[in-house]
CSV table of C-alpha atoms in Angstrom, one decimal:
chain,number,residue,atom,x,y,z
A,30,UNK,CA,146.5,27.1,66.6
A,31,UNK,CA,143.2,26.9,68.5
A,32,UNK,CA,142.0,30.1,67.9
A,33,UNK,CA,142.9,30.0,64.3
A,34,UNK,CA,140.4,26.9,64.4
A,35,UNK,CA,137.6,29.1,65.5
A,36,UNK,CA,138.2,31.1,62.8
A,37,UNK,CA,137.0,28.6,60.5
A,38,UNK,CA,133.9,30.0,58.8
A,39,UNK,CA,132.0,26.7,57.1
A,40,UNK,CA,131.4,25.1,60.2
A,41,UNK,CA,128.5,24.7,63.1
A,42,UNK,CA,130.1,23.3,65.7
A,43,UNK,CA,133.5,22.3,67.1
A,44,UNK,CA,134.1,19.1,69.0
A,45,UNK,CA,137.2,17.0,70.0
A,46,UNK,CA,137.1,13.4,69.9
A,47,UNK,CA,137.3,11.3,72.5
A,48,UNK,CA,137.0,8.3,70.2
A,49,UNK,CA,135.7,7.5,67.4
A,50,UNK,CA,134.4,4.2,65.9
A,51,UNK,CA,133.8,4.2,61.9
A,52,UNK,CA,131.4,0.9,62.3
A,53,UNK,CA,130.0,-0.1,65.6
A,54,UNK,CA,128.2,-3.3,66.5
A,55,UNK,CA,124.8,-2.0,68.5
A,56,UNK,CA,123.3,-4.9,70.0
A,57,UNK,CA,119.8,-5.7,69.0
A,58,UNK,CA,119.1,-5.8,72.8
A,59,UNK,CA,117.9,-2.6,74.2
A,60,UNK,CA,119.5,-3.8,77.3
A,61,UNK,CA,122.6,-4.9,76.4
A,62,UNK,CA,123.1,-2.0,73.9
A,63,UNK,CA,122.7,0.2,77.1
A,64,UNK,CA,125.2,-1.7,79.0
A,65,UNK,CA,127.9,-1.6,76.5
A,66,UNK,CA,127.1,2.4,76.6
A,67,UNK,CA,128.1,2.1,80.6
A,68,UNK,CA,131.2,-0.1,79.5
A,69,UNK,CA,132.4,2.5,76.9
A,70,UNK,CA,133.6,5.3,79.2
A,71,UNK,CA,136.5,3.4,81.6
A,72,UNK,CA,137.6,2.0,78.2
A,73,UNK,CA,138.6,5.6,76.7
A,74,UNK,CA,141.2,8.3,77.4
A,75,UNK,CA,139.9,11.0,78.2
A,76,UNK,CA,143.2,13.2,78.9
A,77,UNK,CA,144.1,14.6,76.1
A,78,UNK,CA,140.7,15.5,75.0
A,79,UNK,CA,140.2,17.4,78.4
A,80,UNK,CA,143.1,18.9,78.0
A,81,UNK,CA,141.9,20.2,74.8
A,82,UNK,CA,138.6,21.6,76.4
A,83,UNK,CA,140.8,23.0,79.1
A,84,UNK,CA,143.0,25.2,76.5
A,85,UNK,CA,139.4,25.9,74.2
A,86,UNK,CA,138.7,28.0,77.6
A,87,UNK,CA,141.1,30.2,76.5
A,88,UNK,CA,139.7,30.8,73.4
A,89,UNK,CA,135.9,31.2,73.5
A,90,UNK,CA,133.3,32.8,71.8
A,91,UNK,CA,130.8,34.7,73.6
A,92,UNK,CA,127.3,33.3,74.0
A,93,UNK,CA,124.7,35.3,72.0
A,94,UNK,CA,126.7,38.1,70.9
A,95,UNK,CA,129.3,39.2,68.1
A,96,UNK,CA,133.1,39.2,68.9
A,97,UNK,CA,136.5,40.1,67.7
A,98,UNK,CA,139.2,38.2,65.8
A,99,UNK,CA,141.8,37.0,68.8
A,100,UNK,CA,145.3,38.7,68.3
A,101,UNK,CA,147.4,36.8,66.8
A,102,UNK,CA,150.4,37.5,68.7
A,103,UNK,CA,149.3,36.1,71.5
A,104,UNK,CA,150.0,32.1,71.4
A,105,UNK,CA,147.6,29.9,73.1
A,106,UNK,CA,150.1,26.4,72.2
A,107,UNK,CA,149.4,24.4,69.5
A,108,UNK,CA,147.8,20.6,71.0
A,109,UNK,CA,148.8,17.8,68.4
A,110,UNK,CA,145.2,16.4,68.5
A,111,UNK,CA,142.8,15.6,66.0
A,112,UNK,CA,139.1,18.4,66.3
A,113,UNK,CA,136.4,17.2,64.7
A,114,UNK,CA,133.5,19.2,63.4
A,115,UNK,CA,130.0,18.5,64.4
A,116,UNK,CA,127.2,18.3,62.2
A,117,UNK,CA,124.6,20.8,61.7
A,118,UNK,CA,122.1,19.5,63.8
A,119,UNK,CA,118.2,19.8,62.9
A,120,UNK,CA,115.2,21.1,64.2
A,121,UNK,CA,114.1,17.5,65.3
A,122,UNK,CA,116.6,16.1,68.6
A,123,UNK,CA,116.8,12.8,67.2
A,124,UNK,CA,118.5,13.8,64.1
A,125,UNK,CA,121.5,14.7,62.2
A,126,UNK,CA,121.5,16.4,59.1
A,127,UNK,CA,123.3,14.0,55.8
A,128,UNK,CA,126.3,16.0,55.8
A,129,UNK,CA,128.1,18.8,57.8
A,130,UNK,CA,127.7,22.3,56.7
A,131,UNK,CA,129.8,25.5,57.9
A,132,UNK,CA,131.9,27.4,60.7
A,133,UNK,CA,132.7,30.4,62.3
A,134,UNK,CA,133.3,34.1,62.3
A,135,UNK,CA,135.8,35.2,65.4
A,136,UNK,CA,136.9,34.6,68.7
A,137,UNK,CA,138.4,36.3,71.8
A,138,UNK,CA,140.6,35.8,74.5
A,139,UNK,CA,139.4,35.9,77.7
A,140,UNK,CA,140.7,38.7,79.6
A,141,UNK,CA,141.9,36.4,82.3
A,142,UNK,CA,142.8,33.4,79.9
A,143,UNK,CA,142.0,30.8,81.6
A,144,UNK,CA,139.0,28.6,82.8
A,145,UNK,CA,137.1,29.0,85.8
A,146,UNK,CA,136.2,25.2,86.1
A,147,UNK,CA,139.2,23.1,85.4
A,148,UNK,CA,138.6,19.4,85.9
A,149,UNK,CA,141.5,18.5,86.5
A,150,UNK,CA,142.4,20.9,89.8
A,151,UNK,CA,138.5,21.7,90.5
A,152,UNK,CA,136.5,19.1,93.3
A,153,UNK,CA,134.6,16.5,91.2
A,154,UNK,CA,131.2,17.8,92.7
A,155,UNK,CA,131.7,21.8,91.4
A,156,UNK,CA,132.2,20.1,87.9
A,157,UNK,CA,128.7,20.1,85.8
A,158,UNK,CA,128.2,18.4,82.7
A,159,UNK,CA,125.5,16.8,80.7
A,160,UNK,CA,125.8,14.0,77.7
A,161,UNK,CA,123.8,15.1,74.6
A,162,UNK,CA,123.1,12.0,72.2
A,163,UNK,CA,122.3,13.1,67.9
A,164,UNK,CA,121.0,10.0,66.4
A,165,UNK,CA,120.5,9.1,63.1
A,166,UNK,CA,119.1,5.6,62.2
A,167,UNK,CA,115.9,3.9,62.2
A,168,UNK,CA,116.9,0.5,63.7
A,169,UNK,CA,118.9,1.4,66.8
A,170,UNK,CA,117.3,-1.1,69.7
A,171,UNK,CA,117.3,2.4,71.9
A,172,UNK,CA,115.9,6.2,72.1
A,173,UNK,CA,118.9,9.1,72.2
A,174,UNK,CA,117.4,9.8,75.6
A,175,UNK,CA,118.1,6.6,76.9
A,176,UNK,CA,122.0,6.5,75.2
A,177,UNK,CA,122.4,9.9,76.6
A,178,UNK,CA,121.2,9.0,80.2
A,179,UNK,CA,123.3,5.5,80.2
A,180,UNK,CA,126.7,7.1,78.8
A,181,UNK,CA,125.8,9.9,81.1
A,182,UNK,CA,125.3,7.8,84.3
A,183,UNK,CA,128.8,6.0,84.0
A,184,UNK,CA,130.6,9.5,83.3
A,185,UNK,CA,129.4,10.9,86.9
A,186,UNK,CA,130.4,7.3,87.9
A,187,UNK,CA,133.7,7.9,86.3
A,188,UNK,CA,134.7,11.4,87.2
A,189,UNK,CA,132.4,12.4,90.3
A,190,UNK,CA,131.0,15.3,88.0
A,191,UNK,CA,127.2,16.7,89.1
A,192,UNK,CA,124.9,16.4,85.8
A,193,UNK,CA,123.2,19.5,84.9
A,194,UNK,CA,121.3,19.5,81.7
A,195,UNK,CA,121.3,23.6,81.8
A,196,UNK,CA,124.1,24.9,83.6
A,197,UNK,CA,127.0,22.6,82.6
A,198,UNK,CA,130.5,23.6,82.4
A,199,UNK,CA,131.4,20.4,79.7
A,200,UNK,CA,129.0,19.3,77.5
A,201,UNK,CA,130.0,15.4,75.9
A,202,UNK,CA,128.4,14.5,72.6
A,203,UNK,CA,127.7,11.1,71.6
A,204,UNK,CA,127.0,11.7,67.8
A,205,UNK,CA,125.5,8.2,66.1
A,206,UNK,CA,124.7,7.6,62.6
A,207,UNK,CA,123.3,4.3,61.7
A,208,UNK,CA,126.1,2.1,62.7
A,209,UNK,CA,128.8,5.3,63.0
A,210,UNK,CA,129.6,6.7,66.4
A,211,UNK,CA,131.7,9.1,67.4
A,212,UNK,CA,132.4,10.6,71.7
A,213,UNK,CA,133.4,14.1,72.0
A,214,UNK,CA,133.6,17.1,73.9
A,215,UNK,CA,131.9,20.0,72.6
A,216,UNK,CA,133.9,23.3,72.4
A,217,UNK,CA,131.6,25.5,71.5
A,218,UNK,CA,128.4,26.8,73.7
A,219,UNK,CA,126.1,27.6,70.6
A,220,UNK,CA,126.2,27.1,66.8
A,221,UNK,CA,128.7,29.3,64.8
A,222,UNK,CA,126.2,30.2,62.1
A,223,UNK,CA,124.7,33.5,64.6
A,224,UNK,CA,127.9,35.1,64.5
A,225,UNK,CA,127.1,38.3,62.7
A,226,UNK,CA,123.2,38.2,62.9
A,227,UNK,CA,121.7,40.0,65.0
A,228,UNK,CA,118.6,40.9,63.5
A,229,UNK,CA,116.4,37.6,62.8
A,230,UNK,CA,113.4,37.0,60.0
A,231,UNK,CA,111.2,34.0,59.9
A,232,UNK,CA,113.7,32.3,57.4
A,233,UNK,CA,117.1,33.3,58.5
A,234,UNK,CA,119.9,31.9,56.4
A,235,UNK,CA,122.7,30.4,58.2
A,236,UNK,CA,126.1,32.3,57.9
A,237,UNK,CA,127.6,29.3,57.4
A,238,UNK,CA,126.0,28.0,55.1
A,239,UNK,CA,126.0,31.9,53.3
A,240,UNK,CA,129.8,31.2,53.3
A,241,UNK,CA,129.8,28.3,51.2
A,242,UNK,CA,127.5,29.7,48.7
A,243,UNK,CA,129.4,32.7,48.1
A,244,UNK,CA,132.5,30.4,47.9
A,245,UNK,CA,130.6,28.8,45.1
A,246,UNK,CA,130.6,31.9,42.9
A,247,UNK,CA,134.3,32.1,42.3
A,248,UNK,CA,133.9,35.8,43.5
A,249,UNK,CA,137.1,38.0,41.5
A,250,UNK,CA,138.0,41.6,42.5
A,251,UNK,CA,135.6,44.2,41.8
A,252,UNK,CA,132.6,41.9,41.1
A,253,UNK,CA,129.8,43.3,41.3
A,254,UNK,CA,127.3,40.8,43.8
A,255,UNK,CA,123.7,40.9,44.4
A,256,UNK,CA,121.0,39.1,46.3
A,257,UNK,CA,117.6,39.9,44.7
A,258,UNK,CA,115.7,38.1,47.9
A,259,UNK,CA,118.2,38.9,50.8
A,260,UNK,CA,116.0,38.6,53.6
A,261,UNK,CA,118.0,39.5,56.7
A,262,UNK,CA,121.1,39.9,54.1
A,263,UNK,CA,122.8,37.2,55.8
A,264,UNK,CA,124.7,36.7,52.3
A,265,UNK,CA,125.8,40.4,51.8
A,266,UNK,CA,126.9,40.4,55.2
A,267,UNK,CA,129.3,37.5,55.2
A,268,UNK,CA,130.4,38.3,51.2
A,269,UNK,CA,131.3,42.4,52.8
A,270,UNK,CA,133.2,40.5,55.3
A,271,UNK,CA,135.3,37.6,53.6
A,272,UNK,CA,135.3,39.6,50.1
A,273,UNK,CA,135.8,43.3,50.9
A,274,UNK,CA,137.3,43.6,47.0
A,275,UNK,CA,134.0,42.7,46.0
A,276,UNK,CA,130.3,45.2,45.6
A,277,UNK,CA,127.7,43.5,47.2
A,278,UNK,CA,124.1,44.5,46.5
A,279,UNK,CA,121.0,43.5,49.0
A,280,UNK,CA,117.4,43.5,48.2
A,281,UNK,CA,114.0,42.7,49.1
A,282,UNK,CA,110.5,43.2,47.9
A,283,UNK,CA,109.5,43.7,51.9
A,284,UNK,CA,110.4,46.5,54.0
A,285,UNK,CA,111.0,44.4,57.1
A,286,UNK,CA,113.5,42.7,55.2
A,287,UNK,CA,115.5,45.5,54.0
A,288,UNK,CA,115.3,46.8,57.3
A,289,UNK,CA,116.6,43.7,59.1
A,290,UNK,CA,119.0,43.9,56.4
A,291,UNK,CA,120.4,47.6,56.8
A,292,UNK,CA,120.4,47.3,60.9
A,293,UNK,CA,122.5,43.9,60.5
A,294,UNK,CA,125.2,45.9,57.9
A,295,UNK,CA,125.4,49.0,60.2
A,296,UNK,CA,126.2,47.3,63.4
A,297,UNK,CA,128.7,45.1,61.5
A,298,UNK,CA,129.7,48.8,60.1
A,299,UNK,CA,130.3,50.6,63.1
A,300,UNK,CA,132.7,47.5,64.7
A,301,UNK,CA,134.8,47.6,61.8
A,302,UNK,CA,135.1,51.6,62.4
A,303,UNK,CA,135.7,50.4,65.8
A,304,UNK,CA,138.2,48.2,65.2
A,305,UNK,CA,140.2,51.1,63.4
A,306,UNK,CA,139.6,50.0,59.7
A,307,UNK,CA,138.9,52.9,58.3
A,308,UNK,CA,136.0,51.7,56.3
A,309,UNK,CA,132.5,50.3,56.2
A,310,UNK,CA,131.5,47.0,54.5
A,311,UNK,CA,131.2,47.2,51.1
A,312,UNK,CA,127.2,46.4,51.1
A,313,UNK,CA,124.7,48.3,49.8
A,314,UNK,CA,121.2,47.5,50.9
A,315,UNK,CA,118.4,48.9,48.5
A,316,UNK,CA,114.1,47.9,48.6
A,317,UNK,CA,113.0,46.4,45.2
A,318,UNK,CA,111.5,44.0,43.0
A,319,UNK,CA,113.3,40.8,42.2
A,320,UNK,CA,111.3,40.2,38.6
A,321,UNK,CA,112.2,44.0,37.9
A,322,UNK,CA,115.4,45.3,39.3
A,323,UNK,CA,116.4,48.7,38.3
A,324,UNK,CA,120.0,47.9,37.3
A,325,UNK,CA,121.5,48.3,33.7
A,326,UNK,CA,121.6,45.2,31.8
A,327,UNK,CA,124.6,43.3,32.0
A,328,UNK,CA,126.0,45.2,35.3
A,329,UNK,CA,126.3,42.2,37.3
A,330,UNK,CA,128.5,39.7,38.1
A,331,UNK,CA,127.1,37.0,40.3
A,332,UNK,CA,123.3,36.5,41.6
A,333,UNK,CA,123.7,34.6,44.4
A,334,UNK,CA,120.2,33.9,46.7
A,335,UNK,CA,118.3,32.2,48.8
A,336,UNK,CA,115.1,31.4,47.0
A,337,UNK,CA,111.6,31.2,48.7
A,338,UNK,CA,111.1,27.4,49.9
A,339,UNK,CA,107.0,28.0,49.6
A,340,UNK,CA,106.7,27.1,52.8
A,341,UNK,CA,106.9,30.0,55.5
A,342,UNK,CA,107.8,32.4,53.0
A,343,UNK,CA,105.5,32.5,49.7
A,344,UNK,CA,103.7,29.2,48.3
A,345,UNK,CA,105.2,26.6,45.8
A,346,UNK,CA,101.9,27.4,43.5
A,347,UNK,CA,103.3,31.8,43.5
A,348,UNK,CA,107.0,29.8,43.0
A,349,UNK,CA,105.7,28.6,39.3
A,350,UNK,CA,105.6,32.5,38.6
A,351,UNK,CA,108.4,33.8,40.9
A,352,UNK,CA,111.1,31.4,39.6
A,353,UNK,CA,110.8,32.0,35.9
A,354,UNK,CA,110.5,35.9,36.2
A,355,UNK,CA,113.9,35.9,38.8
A,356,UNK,CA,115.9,33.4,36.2
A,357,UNK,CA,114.9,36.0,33.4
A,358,UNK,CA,115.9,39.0,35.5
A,359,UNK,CA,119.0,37.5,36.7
A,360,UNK,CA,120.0,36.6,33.2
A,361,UNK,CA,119.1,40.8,31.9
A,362,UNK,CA,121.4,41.5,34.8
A,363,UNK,CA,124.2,39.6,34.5
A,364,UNK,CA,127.3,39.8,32.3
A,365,UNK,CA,127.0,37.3,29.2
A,366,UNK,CA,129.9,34.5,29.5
A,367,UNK,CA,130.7,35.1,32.3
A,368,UNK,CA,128.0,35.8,34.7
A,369,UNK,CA,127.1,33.7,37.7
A,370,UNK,CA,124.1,32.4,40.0
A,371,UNK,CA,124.3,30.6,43.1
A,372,UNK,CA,121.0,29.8,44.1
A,373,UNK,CA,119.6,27.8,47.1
A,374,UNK,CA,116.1,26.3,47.3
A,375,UNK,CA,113.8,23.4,48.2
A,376,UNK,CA,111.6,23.8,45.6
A,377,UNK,CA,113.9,21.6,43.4
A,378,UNK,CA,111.2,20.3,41.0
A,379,UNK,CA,109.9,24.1,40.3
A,380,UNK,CA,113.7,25.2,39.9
A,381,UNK,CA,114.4,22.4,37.9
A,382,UNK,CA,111.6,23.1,35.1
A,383,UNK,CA,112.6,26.6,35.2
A,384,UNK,CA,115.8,25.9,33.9
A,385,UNK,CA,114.8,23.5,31.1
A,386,UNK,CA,112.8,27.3,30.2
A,387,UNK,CA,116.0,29.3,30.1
A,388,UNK,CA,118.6,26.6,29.3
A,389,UNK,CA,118.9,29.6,26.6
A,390,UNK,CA,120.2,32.2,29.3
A,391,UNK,CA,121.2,29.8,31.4
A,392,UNK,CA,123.6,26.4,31.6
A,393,UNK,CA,123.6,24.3,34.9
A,394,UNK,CA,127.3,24.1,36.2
A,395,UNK,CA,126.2,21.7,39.2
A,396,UNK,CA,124.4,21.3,42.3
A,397,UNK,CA,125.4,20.8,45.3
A,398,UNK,CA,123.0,19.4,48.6
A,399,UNK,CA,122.4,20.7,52.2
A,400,UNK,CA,120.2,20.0,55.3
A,401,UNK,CA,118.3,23.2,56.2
A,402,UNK,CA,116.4,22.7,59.2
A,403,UNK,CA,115.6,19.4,58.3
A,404,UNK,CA,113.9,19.9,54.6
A,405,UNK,CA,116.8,18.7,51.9
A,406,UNK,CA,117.9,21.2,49.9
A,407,UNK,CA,119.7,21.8,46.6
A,408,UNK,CA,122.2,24.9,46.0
A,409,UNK,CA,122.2,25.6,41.9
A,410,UNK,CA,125.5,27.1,40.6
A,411,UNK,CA,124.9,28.4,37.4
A,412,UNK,CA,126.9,30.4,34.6
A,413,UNK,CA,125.3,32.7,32.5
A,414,UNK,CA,125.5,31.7,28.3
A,415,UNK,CA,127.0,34.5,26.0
A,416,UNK,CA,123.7,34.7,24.4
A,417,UNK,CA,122.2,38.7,25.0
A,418,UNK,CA,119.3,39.5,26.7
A,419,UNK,CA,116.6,41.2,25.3
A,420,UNK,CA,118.2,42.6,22.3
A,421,UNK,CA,116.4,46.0,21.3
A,422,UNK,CA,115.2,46.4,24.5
A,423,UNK,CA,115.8,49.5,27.0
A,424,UNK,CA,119.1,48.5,29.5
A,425,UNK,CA,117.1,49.8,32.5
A,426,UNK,CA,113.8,48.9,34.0
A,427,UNK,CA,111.7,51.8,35.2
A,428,UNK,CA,112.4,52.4,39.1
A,429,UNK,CA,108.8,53.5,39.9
A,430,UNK,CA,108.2,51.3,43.2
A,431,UNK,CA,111.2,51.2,44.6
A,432,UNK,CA,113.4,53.1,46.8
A,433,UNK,CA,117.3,53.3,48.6
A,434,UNK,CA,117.1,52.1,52.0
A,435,UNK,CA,118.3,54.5,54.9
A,436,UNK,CA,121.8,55.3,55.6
A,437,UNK,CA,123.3,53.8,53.3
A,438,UNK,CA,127.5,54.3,53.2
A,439,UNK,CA,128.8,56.9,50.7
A,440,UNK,CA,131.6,54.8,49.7
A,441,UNK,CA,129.2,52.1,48.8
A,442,UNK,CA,127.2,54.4,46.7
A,443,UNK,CA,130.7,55.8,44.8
A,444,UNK,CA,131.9,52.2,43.9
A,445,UNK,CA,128.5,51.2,42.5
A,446,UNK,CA,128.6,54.2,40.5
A,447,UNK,CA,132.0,53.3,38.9
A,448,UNK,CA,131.0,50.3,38.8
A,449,UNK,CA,128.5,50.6,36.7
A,450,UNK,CA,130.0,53.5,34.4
A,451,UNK,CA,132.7,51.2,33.6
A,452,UNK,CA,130.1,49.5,31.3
C-alpha cells in the first residue's frame, strides 16, 4: 500500500522511477551529451509512473507541518510498481550524498482524495512542472543546470506541460552518479526528516537519520535511554514515538536546547492526547551536564547522541576534553555487559583516540557511515565491558548546577523512578 510506504521512517525522499540505467555512456561531448538528454524522454514510458504520482495525490503529506497516520481501512489500491528512494541530498545542488539515509513519520488522506491537477484529464498548459538534476561526478562533459534545462526542454516538448521552477504541480528528478542515472518522479514536496520537528537549533539532527541510530541500539522493553547532548531532542522524540516500551531521557548543558527540546515533546504530547491515546510520550527532558550527570551508576541502558562536530557547535580543540569526560560518564552510567552507546560524530580522529583511552569501559562493536550535510560522518555503536566503574566511589554525582525542565509529564517522572529503584 502507498500510504503504508509513507510510513517508512529511514528515508528522505520518495520517487518512482521512470527508468533507470545502472551504467550509462555520457558522451565526452557537452553537446552531444545534451542531445541524448533531449532523445531520452520519447524513448520512456511514462504511464505507469504518472499513474503512480496520480494515486500519491491521494496520499500526501502536508508541506511544513506535522500529520496523522492515514486510516488504514481505507484502501488507496495497491500499484505493482517498483518506488525508489531518493538520496539525502546536501547542502551543495550539485551533489548527492554516498549513500541514502532515512524516511518518514505519517501521512493523510486528503479530505477529497484526489488530485487537483491530473495530467492525464487536465489541459497540457494548467500542468506545471520543473526537472531538478542531483549530480555526482567530477568528469561529466555538462553542469546539472544544463541536464536539467535539456531533459526539461523536451518534457514540455513532450507533454505540453508550462515549466515552473516554484509552483509546480510534478517535479521529475534526474538523479546521476558518476556513470549511474536514474528518471523519476518525485512524490514527496519536502524531505521526510522535518516530520516531528518543529522547533529548530543551529545543528538539528535529522529524524531520519535519529531513526537509524536508535535502531542501532537494539532497544528492549523497559530500557532506560538517554541523550547526554540532545539538542533539539530529535532522538528522544523519534525513540518516544517508535519505542513507547522504552524511558527516554534528554539533556543539554544549554537552556535553549532543553527548551527546544521540551516545546518539541509537548506538541508531539498533546497530538497523541489528541489522537485518543491516553498517554504522553515517554520522554523526559532534564538541563545538565554531560561530563557529570546526576544519575545512579549503572542506571542506564543505552547512551545514544549526537556528538559536537567542532564546527558550529563547540571547537575540535574543547572536543579533546569533551570526548574523554562523556566516554567516562557514559561508561559510570551504563549497565556493565550489557550497556550500549550509539554515538554520531565528525570528529572521527578525536573519537577514535578516545576509545583507545577507555578500550577498558568500552569495546567498539562497529561503525557505520553517513552524509550530514555534506561533512562524512561516522555513527560508533559501542557495548559497554563488564568491567565496574569507579569502584569505591559514591553511585551519584552531586546535582548542584542542574535542574528539571518545565512541565515535565508525571508518568514520565513515575517510570524513571521505578526505574531506577529496581537497581
Amino acid at each position: 500500500m502507498l500510504h503504508q510506504v509513507h510510513q517508512l521512517r529511514s528515508v528522505d525522499n520518495l520517487f518512482t522511477i521512470v527508468k533507470d540505467f545502472p551504467v550509462y555512456a555520457f558522451k565526452d561531448d557537452k553537446e552531444e551529451a545534451l542531445e541524448n538528454f533531449q532523445k531520452l524522454v520519447s524513448q520512456f514510458s511514462w504511464d505507469v509512473s504518472l499513474g503512480v504520482w496520480r494515486l500519491n495525490n491521494s496520499v500526501k503529506r502536508k508541506k511544513g507541518e506535522n500529520v496523522t497516520r492515514a486510516k488504514e481501512t481505507r484502501s488507496l489500491g495497491d500499484p505493482q510498481v517498483p518506488a525508489g528512494t531518493n538520496n539525502e541530498q546536501i547542502e551543495t545542488k550539485e551533489e548527492l550524498p554516498s549513500s541514502p539515509i532515512k524516511l518518514t513519520e505519517s501521512c493523510e488522506v486528503d479530505q477529497e482524495g484526489t488530485s487537483s491537477v491530473d495530467p492525464a484529464h487536465t489541459d497540457p498548459k494548467a500542468v506545471r512542472f520543473r526537472v531538478t538534476c542531483n549530480r555526482v561526478g567530477e568528469h561529466h562533459s555538462f553542469s546539472s543546470m544544463e541536464a536539467a534545462r535539456e531533459f526539461g526542454g523536451a518534457v514540455q516538448d513532450r507533454f505540453g506541460w508550462k515549466a515552473d521552477m516554484k509552483n509546480f504541480d510534478i517535479e521529475i528528478l534526474l538523479n546521476i552518479r558518476e556513470k549511474e542515472m536514474c528518471v523519476g518522479i518525485a512524490l514527496t514536496e519536502e524531505s521526510l526528516h522535518r516530520r516531528n520537528i518543529t522547533h529548530f537549533g543551529p545543528t538539528t539532527l535529522r529524524s531520519t537519520l535519529a531513526y537509524g541510530m536508535l535502531r542501532m541500539c537494539n532497544l528492549e522493553p523497559a530500557d532506560v535511554v538517554i541523550d547526554p547532548m540532545c539538542g533539539t531532542g530529535a532522538i528522544s522524540v523519534e525513540g518516544g514515538l517508535e519505542w513507547p516500551w522504552c524511558f527516554h531521557i534528554a539533556g543539554d548543558n544549554f537552556p535553549m536546547a532543553t527548551d527546544r527540546s521540551k516545546n518539541n515533546v509537548d506538541i508531539l504530547s498533546r497530538q497523541h492526547l489528541d489522537m485518543d491515546r491516553n498517554q504522553v510520550l515517554p520522554v523526559d527532558v532534564i538541563h545538565w551536564d554531560a561530563s557529570r550527570l546526576p544519575l545512579k551508576t549503572g542506571s542506564v541502558d543505552v547512551c545514544i547522541t549526537d556528538m559536537p562536530f567542532g564546527k558550529r557547535i563547540g571547537s575540535k580543540k574543547r572536543n579533546w576534553e569533551l570526548y574523554p569526560s562523556c566516554l567516562q560518564e557514559m561508561a559510570r552510567v551504563c549497565r556493565p555487559g550489557t550497556g550500549r552507546a550509539v554515538l554520531l560524530t565528525h570528529d572521527k580522529k578525536c573519537m577514535v583516540k578516545t576509545l583507545s583511552l577507555v578500550n577498558h569501559l568500552w569495546k567498539k562493536v562497529n561503525i557505520a557511515w553517513a552524509n550530514v550535510g555534506g561533512l562524512h560522518t561516522g555513527v560508533f555503536v559501542l557495548r559497554r565491558t563488564p568491567l565496574a566503574h569507579g569502584a569505591g566511589k559514591d553511585d551519584m554525582h552531586s546535582t548542584s548546577g542542574w535542574h528539571r525542565a518545565d512541565n515535565i509529564p508525571v508518568a514520565c517522572e513515575e517510570r524513571a523512578e521505578l526505574k531506577l529503584a529496581t537497581d
